Amino acid sequence: MAETQKLKKNLTLFDVYAMSTGAMFSSGLFLLPGIAASYTGSSVWLAYFFAGFLILPAMYCMAELSTAMPKAGGTYYFLDRAMGPLMGTIGGLGSWIAVVFKSAFALVGMGAYLGIYIDLPFTMTAIMLTIAFGLINIFGAKETTLLQRILVTTLVAILIAFCVFGLRETGLVDVFKEIEGHGDFFKKGLVGFVSTIGLVFVSYAGLTKVASVAEEVQNPDRNIPLGMTLSLITATVIYTIGTLILIRILEPQALYDSLTPIADAGRQFLGWVPLDLGVILIVVAAIAAFASTGNAGIMSASRYPYAMAKDNLVPAKLSTVGKFGTPTIAIIVTVIAMIAVLVLFDVASVAKLASAFQLLLFGLVCVAVIVMREARISTYKPGFKAPFYPWMQIVGILISFWLIIEMGILAIAFTGMVTIGCVLWYYFYASGRTERRGAI
């Protein structure tokens, strides 16, 4: 019989990079730039650039906690050990819900891009993809990460080519010049620009997903912070240059109205490539992006219930490791939850709301670093320490709550409802099963 045991350490530096990078490039690049540009005009590239810096406190805090406690469950495990099982339950169940919604949304996006060339029903396509990625995850982290490597290598290679040919078309210096039709550089003033930073910030949120599989990373002290840093540099450069090219190539209204802006821009300046191959490759990149987000999402989401089951906060069955060395039942439950989300909800709107909960978790992770350092626990020995303590953590907390407020009342309400649901689960199910206390 399969039993609770340790997960295998299969993940290398490139796997960390592939998981972080793959979790960032989906709707953030292939769907969002037109919507973001409609809010702020030609300064949209600067919003993406700044958003890349705003994720730094959360990223470095995640890296520190991951090297101090390289355990499956990431955010759950950190919050549980720092602030006790109630906060751990909020972090674990809340992270699981947020990742399930965002991964389901990515697979709907993949169905939409496939629909450019093949007439398929979006929801049914997304359900079939969810089952396929679930099976790949069950058969082992090696198989999952091999797929992730292929998807991310394909994606990054095509996007670099898009940036190179785009800059050749627009001119390296001309790309920064004032553009007619987009209005002022800050179309809706500083307020519009700031709210756009909040909107595009969630494009970087997938960066920290790798913390949930820290237990499976070889040499985590080096590979987690280095992999995340390389991933963030890749994403920031491609997001910034990519949006610069979009606002130069596409007419303002065409960009604002487009849900496939990268493909539309490619059609404009890659027309010389025979057989429409330029646009086909961009569609391949989009499919690789959405697939890698969905695949990485199932892998990271399943580790939350697995880790919580080992601590008796959810049914113990979820900590079962199958013969392929993966948390089989936790993966199956995650896949069933994603299918339910696809069938029951308007995934696009709920995925945006789930982003607000992700921001709350970023703030709490910064709090967790302060708690663990100030508690002066002898066993807390991170292999990587977040710089500029405690100012970076304080800035990270402020950024998180500021961005949640920027996202509006619905996002705040959704975050509140998820938090209340997690608290009720803790008091009615888990509180009698655990006597642990956090470092706080």
Coordinates of C-alpha atoms in Angstrom, one line a residue:
M1 CA 0.0 0.0 0.0
A2 CA 1.2 3.5 -0.8
E3 CA 2.1 5.4 2.3
T4 CA 3.2 8.8 3.6
Q5 CA 6.9 9.3 2.8
K6 CA 9.3 12.0 1.6
L7 CA 9.0 13.4 -1.9
K8 CA 12.0 12.8 -4.1
K9 CA 14.6 15.6 -4.7
N10 CA 14.4 15.6 -8.5
L11 CA 14.3 19.4 -9.3
T12 CA 17.4 21.1 -10.6
L13 CA 18.2 24.9 -11.1
F14 CA 16.7 24.8 -14.6
D15 CA 13.5 23.1 -13.2
V16 CA 13.2 26.0 -10.7
Y17 CA 13.7 28.5 -13.5
A18 CA 11.2 26.7 -15.8
M19 CA 8.6 26.5 -13.1
S20 CA 8.8 30.1 -12.1
T21 CA 9.0 31.4 -15.7
G22 CA 6.3 29.2 -16.9
A23 CA 4.0 30.3 -14.1
M24 CA 4.4 34.0 -15.1
F25 CA 3.8 34.0 -18.9
S26 CA 0.2 33.5 -19.8
S27 CA -2.6 36.0 -19.6
G28 CA 0.0 38.7 -18.4
L29 CA 1.5 38.9 -21.8
F30 CA -0.9 37.2 -24.3
L31 CA -4.1 38.8 -23.0
L32 CA -3.5 41.7 -20.6
P33 CA -1.4 44.4 -22.4
G34 CA -4.3 45.8 -24.4
I35 CA -6.5 46.2 -21.3
A36 CA -3.6 47.7 -19.4
A37 CA -2.7 50.1 -22.2
S38 CA -6.3 51.3 -22.3
Y39 CA -5.9 52.5 -18.7
T40 CA -2.6 54.3 -19.0
G41 CA -1.7 54.7 -22.7
S42 CA 1.9 54.4 -23.9
S43 CA 3.4 54.3 -20.4
V44 CA 2.1 50.7 -20.1
W45 CA 5.7 49.3 -20.6
L46 CA 6.8 51.4 -17.6
A47 CA 4.0 49.9 -15.5
Y48 CA 5.2 46.4 -16.3
F49 CA 8.8 47.4 -15.5
F50 CA 7.9 48.8 -12.1
A51 CA 5.7 45.9 -11.3
G52 CA 8.8 43.6 -11.7
F53 CA 10.5 45.6 -8.9
L54 CA 7.4 45.5 -6.6
I55 CA 7.6 41.7 -6.5
L56 CA 11.2 41.7 -5.1
P57 CA 10.3 41.9 -1.4
A58 CA 7.9 38.9 -1.7
M59 CA 10.3 37.0 -3.9
Y60 CA 13.3 37.4 -1.5
C61 CA 11.2 36.6 1.6
M62 CA 9.9 33.4 -0.2
A63 CA 13.5 32.5 -1.1
E64 CA 14.7 33.0 2.5
L65 CA 11.8 30.9 4.0
S66 CA 12.3 28.2 1.3
T67 CA 16.0 27.7 2.1
A68 CA 15.3 27.7 5.9
M69 CA 12.3 25.3 5.6
P70 CA 12.5 23.5 2.2
K71 CA 9.2 21.7 2.7
A72 CA 6.3 20.9 0.4
G73 CA 3.5 23.3 0.8
G74 CA 5.5 26.5 0.7
T75 CA 3.4 29.4 1.9
Y76 CA 1.3 27.0 4.1
Y77 CA 4.3 25.6 5.9
F78 CA 6.0 29.0 6.4
L79 CA 2.8 30.7 7.8
D80 CA 2.0 27.6 10.0
R81 CA 5.5 27.5 11.6
A82 CA 5.8 31.3 12.0
M83 CA 2.2 32.2 13.1
G84 CA 0.5 29.0 14.1
P85 CA -1.9 26.4 12.5
L86 CA -4.8 28.9 12.1
M87 CA -2.6 31.2 9.8
G88 CA -1.2 28.1 8.2
T89 CA -4.7 26.9 7.3
I90 CA -5.5 30.3 5.8
G91 CA -2.3 30.2 3.8
G92 CA -2.6 26.6 2.7
L93 CA -6.3 26.4 1.8
G94 CA -6.3 29.9 0.4
S95 CA -3.2 29.3 -1.7
W96 CA -4.7 26.1 -3.0
I97 CA -8.0 27.9 -4.0
A98 CA -6.1 30.8 -5.7
V99 CA -3.8 28.5 -7.7
V100 CA -6.7 26.2 -8.7
F101 CA -8.7 29.2 -10.1
K102 CA -5.6 30.8 -11.9
S103 CA -4.6 27.4 -13.4
A104 CA -8.1 26.8 -14.6
F105 CA -8.1 30.3 -16.2
A106 CA -4.8 29.5 -18.0
L107 CA -6.3 26.4 -19.5
V108 CA -9.3 28.3 -20.7
G109 CA -6.9 30.8 -22.3
M110 CA -5.1 27.9 -24.0
G111 CA -8.4 26.7 -25.4
A112 CA -9.1 30.2 -26.8
Y113 CA -5.7 30.3 -28.6
L114 CA -6.2 26.8 -30.0
G115 CA -9.6 28.1 -31.2
I116 CA -7.8 30.4 -33.6
Y117 CA -7.0 27.4 -35.8
I118 CA -9.3 24.6 -34.5
D119 CA -13.0 25.0 -33.7
L120 CA -13.2 23.5 -30.2
P121 CA -15.5 24.2 -27.2
F122 CA -13.4 26.2 -24.7
T123 CA -14.6 24.5 -21.5
M124 CA -14.5 20.9 -22.7
T125 CA -11.0 21.5 -24.1
A126 CA -9.8 23.0 -20.8
I127 CA -11.3 20.0 -18.9
M128 CA -9.5 17.5 -21.2
L129 CA -6.2 19.4 -20.7
T130 CA -6.7 19.5 -16.9
I131 CA -7.0 15.7 -16.9
A132 CA -4.0 15.2 -19.2
F133 CA -1.8 17.5 -17.0
G134 CA -3.1 15.7 -13.9
L135 CA -2.0 12.3 -15.3
I136 CA 1.5 13.7 -16.2
N137 CA 1.8 15.0 -12.6
I138 CA 0.8 11.7 -11.1
F139 CA 3.5 9.8 -13.2
G140 CA 6.3 11.8 -11.5
A141 CA 8.0 15.1 -11.0
K142 CA 10.6 14.1 -13.6
E143 CA 8.0 13.7 -16.3
T144 CA 6.2 16.9 -15.1
T145 CA 9.4 19.0 -15.2
L146 CA 10.6 17.5 -18.5
L147 CA 7.3 18.8 -20.0
Q148 CA 7.8 22.1 -18.2
R149 CA 11.3 22.5 -19.6
I150 CA 10.2 21.9 -23.2
L151 CA 7.2 24.3 -22.8
V152 CA 9.3 27.1 -21.3
T153 CA 12.3 26.7 -23.6
T154 CA 9.9 26.9 -26.6
L155 CA 8.1 29.9 -25.1
V156 CA 11.2 31.9 -24.2
A157 CA 12.9 31.2 -27.5
I158 CA 9.8 32.4 -29.5
L159 CA 9.3 35.5 -27.3
I160 CA 13.0 36.5 -27.6
A161 CA 12.6 36.2 -31.4
F162 CA 9.4 38.4 -31.2
C163 CA 11.3 41.0 -29.3
V164 CA 14.3 41.0 -31.6
F165 CA 12.3 41.3 -34.8
G166 CA 9.9 43.8 -33.2
L167 CA 12.8 46.0 -32.2
R168 CA 14.3 45.7 -35.7
E169 CA 10.9 46.9 -37.1
T170 CA 10.4 49.8 -34.7
G171 CA 14.0 50.8 -34.2
L172 CA 15.9 50.5 -30.9
V173 CA 15.7 54.2 -30.0
D174 CA 12.4 55.1 -31.7
V175 CA 10.6 52.6 -29.5
F176 CA 10.8 55.1 -26.5
K177 CA 9.5 58.1 -28.5
E178 CA 6.2 59.8 -27.9
I179 CA 3.4 58.1 -29.8
E180 CA 0.4 59.8 -31.5
G181 CA -3.0 58.5 -30.7
H182 CA -2.2 57.2 -27.2
G183 CA -2.7 60.6 -25.7
D184 CA -0.3 61.8 -23.0
F185 CA 2.4 59.4 -21.8
F186 CA 0.3 59.0 -18.6
K187 CA -3.1 58.8 -20.3
K188 CA -5.2 59.0 -17.1
G189 CA -2.6 60.7 -15.0
L190 CA -0.6 59.2 -12.2
V191 CA -3.7 57.6 -10.6
G192 CA -4.3 55.6 -13.8
F193 CA -0.6 54.6 -14.0
V194 CA -0.5 53.4 -10.4
S195 CA -3.7 51.3 -10.8
T196 CA -2.2 49.8 -14.0
I197 CA 0.8 48.7 -12.0
G198 CA -1.6 47.0 -9.6
L199 CA -3.4 45.3 -12.6
V200 CA -0.2 44.0 -14.2
F201 CA 1.6 43.1 -10.9
V202 CA -0.3 39.8 -10.8
S203 CA 1.4 38.8 -14.1
Y204 CA 4.5 38.2 -11.9
A205 CA 2.7 36.4 -9.0
G206 CA 3.5 32.9 -10.4
L207 CA 7.2 33.6 -9.7
T208 CA 6.9 32.3 -6.1
K209 CA 5.0 29.1 -7.0
V210 CA 8.2 27.2 -6.8
A211 CA 8.3 27.6 -3.0
S212 CA 5.5 24.9 -2.7
V213 CA 7.9 22.3 -4.2
A214 CA 11.0 23.4 -2.2
E215 CA 11.2 19.9 -0.7
E216 CA 11.9 18.4 -4.1
V217 CA 14.7 20.9 -5.1
Q218 CA 18.3 19.8 -5.1
N219 CA 20.7 22.3 -3.3
P220 CA 17.8 24.6 -2.4
D221 CA 20.1 27.2 -0.8
R222 CA 21.5 28.1 -4.2
N223 CA 18.9 26.9 -6.7
I224 CA 15.8 28.5 -5.3
P225 CA 17.0 32.2 -5.0
L226 CA 19.1 32.0 -8.2
G227 CA 16.3 30.3 -10.2
M228 CA 13.7 32.9 -9.1
T229 CA 16.1 35.8 -9.8
L230 CA 16.9 34.6 -13.3
S231 CA 13.2 34.0 -13.9
L232 CA 12.2 37.5 -12.8
I233 CA 14.9 39.1 -15.0
T234 CA 13.6 37.1 -18.0
A235 CA 10.0 38.1 -17.3
T236 CA 10.7 41.8 -16.7
V237 CA 12.8 42.2 -19.9
I238 CA 10.3 40.3 -22.1
Y239 CA 7.3 42.1 -20.6
T240 CA 8.9 45.5 -20.9
I241 CA 10.2 45.1 -24.5
G242 CA 7.1 43.2 -25.6
T243 CA 4.7 45.9 -24.5
L244 CA 7.0 48.6 -26.0
I245 CA 6.7 46.9 -29.3
L246 CA 2.9 46.5 -29.0
I247 CA 2.3 50.2 -28.5
R248 CA 4.5 51.0 -31.5
I249 CA 3.1 48.4 -33.9
L250 CA -0.6 48.4 -33.2
E251 CA -3.1 51.3 -33.6
P252 CA -4.2 52.5 -30.1
Q253 CA -7.8 51.4 -30.4
A254 CA -6.8 48.1 -32.0
L255 CA -4.5 47.4 -29.1
Y256 CA -7.1 48.4 -26.4
D257 CA -9.7 46.1 -28.0
S258 CA -7.4 43.1 -28.6
L259 CA -7.5 39.9 -26.5
T260 CA -4.6 38.4 -28.6
P261 CA -2.3 41.5 -28.9
I262 CA 1.0 39.5 -29.4
A263 CA -0.5 37.6 -32.3
D264 CA -2.0 40.8 -33.8
A265 CA 1.3 42.6 -33.6
G266 CA 3.1 39.6 -35.1
R267 CA 0.7 39.6 -38.1
Q268 CA 1.8 43.2 -38.8
F269 CA 5.6 42.8 -38.8
L270 CA 6.1 39.1 -39.5
G271 CA 4.1 39.0 -42.7
W272 CA 7.3 38.3 -44.7
V273 CA 7.6 34.9 -43.0
P274 CA 6.2 32.3 -45.5
L275 CA 3.0 30.2 -44.7
D276 CA 2.0 32.6 -41.9
L277 CA 4.6 30.9 -39.9
G278 CA 5.4 34.0 -37.7
V279 CA 1.8 34.1 -36.4
I280 CA 1.6 30.3 -36.0
L281 CA 4.8 30.4 -33.9
I282 CA 3.3 33.1 -31.7
V283 CA 0.1 31.0 -31.2
V284 CA 2.5 28.0 -30.4
A285 CA 4.2 30.3 -27.8
A286 CA 0.8 31.3 -26.3
I287 CA -0.3 27.7 -26.1
A288 CA 3.1 26.8 -24.4
A289 CA 2.6 29.7 -22.0
F290 CA -0.9 28.7 -20.9
A291 CA 0.0 25.0 -20.8
S292 CA 3.1 25.6 -18.6
T293 CA 1.0 27.8 -16.2
G294 CA -1.6 25.0 -16.0
N295 CA 1.0 22.3 -15.6
A296 CA 3.0 24.2 -13.0
G297 CA -0.3 25.1 -11.3
I298 CA -1.4 21.5 -10.7
M299 CA 2.1 20.6 -9.5
S300 CA 2.3 23.4 -7.0
A301 CA -1.4 23.4 -5.9
S302 CA -1.3 19.7 -5.0
R303 CA 1.6 20.2 -2.6
Y304 CA -0.6 22.4 -0.3
P305 CA -3.1 19.7 0.7
Y306 CA -0.3 17.1 0.8
A307 CA 1.7 19.2 3.4
M308 CA -1.4 20.1 5.4
A309 CA -2.5 16.4 5.6
K310 CA 0.9 15.6 7.2
D311 CA 0.0 18.1 10.0
N312 CA -3.6 16.9 10.4
L313 CA -5.2 20.1 9.1
V314 CA -7.0 18.2 6.3
P315 CA -7.8 14.4 6.0
A316 CA -4.6 12.3 6.3
K317 CA -5.3 10.4 3.0
L318 CA -4.1 13.5 1.1
S319 CA -0.5 12.9 2.3
T320 CA -0.4 9.5 0.5
V321 CA 2.6 9.3 -1.9
G322 CA 2.0 6.9 -4.8
K323 CA 4.4 4.5 -6.4
F324 CA 5.7 7.2 -8.7
G325 CA 6.9 9.3 -5.8
T326 CA 4.1 12.0 -6.2
P327 CA 1.2 12.9 -3.9
T328 CA -1.3 11.0 -6.0
I329 CA -4.5 11.7 -4.0
A330 CA -3.7 15.4 -3.6
I331 CA -3.2 15.7 -7.3
I332 CA -6.5 13.9 -8.1
V333 CA -8.4 16.2 -5.6
T334 CA -6.8 19.3 -7.3
V335 CA -7.7 18.1 -10.8
I336 CA -11.4 17.4 -9.6
A337 CA -11.5 20.9 -8.1
M338 CA -10.2 22.5 -11.3
I339 CA -12.8 20.7 -13.4
A340 CA -15.5 21.9 -10.9
V341 CA -14.3 25.5 -11.3
L342 CA -14.4 25.2 -15.1
V343 CA -17.9 23.9 -15.1
L344 CA -19.4 26.1 -12.3
F345 CA -17.8 29.5 -12.6
D346 CA -17.0 32.3 -15.0
V347 CA -13.3 31.5 -14.6
A348 CA -11.9 34.8 -16.0
S349 CA -13.6 37.0 -13.4
V350 CA -12.9 34.7 -10.4
A351 CA -9.2 34.3 -11.4
K352 CA -8.8 38.0 -11.2
L353 CA -10.4 38.0 -7.7
A354 CA -8.1 35.1 -6.7
S355 CA -5.1 37.4 -7.5
A356 CA -6.1 39.6 -4.6
F357 CA -5.8 36.7 -2.2
Q358 CA -2.4 36.0 -3.6
L359 CA -1.4 39.6 -2.7
L360 CA -2.6 39.0 0.9
L361 CA -0.3 35.9 1.1
F362 CA 2.7 37.9 -0.2
G363 CA 2.1 40.4 2.7
L364 CA 1.8 37.6 5.2
V365 CA 5.0 35.9 3.9
C366 CA 6.9 39.2 4.6
V367 CA 5.4 39.2 8.2
A368 CA 6.6 35.5 8.6
V369 CA 10.2 36.5 7.9
I370 CA 10.0 39.2 10.6
V371 CA 8.5 36.7 13.1
M372 CA 11.0 34.0 12.4
R373 CA 14.0 36.3 12.7
E374 CA 12.7 38.1 15.8
A375 CA 11.8 34.8 17.5
R376 CA 15.5 33.9 17.3
I377 CA 14.8 30.2 17.0
S378 CA 18.1 28.2 16.9
T379 CA 16.9 25.9 14.1
Y380 CA 16.0 28.8 11.8
K381 CA 19.1 28.9 9.6
P382 CA 18.2 30.1 6.1
G383 CA 20.8 29.4 3.3
F384 CA 19.7 32.7 1.8
K385 CA 18.8 35.8 3.7
A386 CA 16.6 38.5 2.3
P387 CA 18.6 41.8 2.1
F388 CA 17.7 45.2 3.8
Y389 CA 16.0 43.6 6.8
P390 CA 13.4 44.8 8.1
W391 CA 12.8 47.6 5.6
M392 CA 12.3 45.3 2.6
Q393 CA 9.7 43.2 4.6
I394 CA 7.9 46.4 5.7
V395 CA 7.8 47.7 2.2
G396 CA 6.5 44.3 1.0
I397 CA 3.6 44.3 3.5
L398 CA 2.6 47.9 2.5
I399 CA 2.8 47.0 -1.3
S400 CA 0.6 44.0 -0.8
F401 CA -2.2 45.8 1.0
W402 CA -2.0 48.9 -1.3
L403 CA -2.4 46.7 -4.4
I404 CA -5.4 44.8 -2.8
I405 CA -7.1 48.2 -2.2
E406 CA -6.3 49.2 -5.8
M407 CA -8.1 46.1 -7.1
G408 CA -11.4 47.3 -5.7
I409 CA -14.3 46.2 -3.4
L410 CA -15.0 42.9 -5.1
A411 CA -11.4 41.7 -4.8
I412 CA -11.4 42.7 -1.1
A413 CA -14.8 40.9 -0.5
F414 CA -13.5 37.7 -2.2
T415 CA -10.3 37.7 -0.1
G416 CA -12.4 38.2 3.0
M417 CA -14.8 35.3 2.1
V418 CA -11.9 32.9 1.4
T419 CA -10.3 33.9 4.7
I420 CA -13.5 33.4 6.7
G421 CA -14.0 30.0 4.9
C422 CA -10.5 28.9 6.0
V423 CA -11.0 30.1 9.6
L424 CA -14.3 28.1 9.8
W425 CA -12.5 25.0 8.4
Y426 CA -9.8 25.3 11.1
Y427 CA -12.2 25.7 14.0
F428 CA -14.7 23.0 12.9
Y429 CA -12.2 20.4 11.6
A430 CA -8.6 21.0 12.4
S431 CA -8.3 22.8 15.8
G432 CA -9.0 19.6 17.8
R433 CA -6.4 17.6 15.8
T434 CA -3.3 19.8 16.3
E435 CA -1.6 21.3 19.4
R436 CA 1.2 23.1 17.6
R437 CA 2.0 26.7 18.1
G438 CA 3.8 29.1 15.8
A439 CA 7.1 30.9 16.5
I440 CA 5.1 34.1 17.2

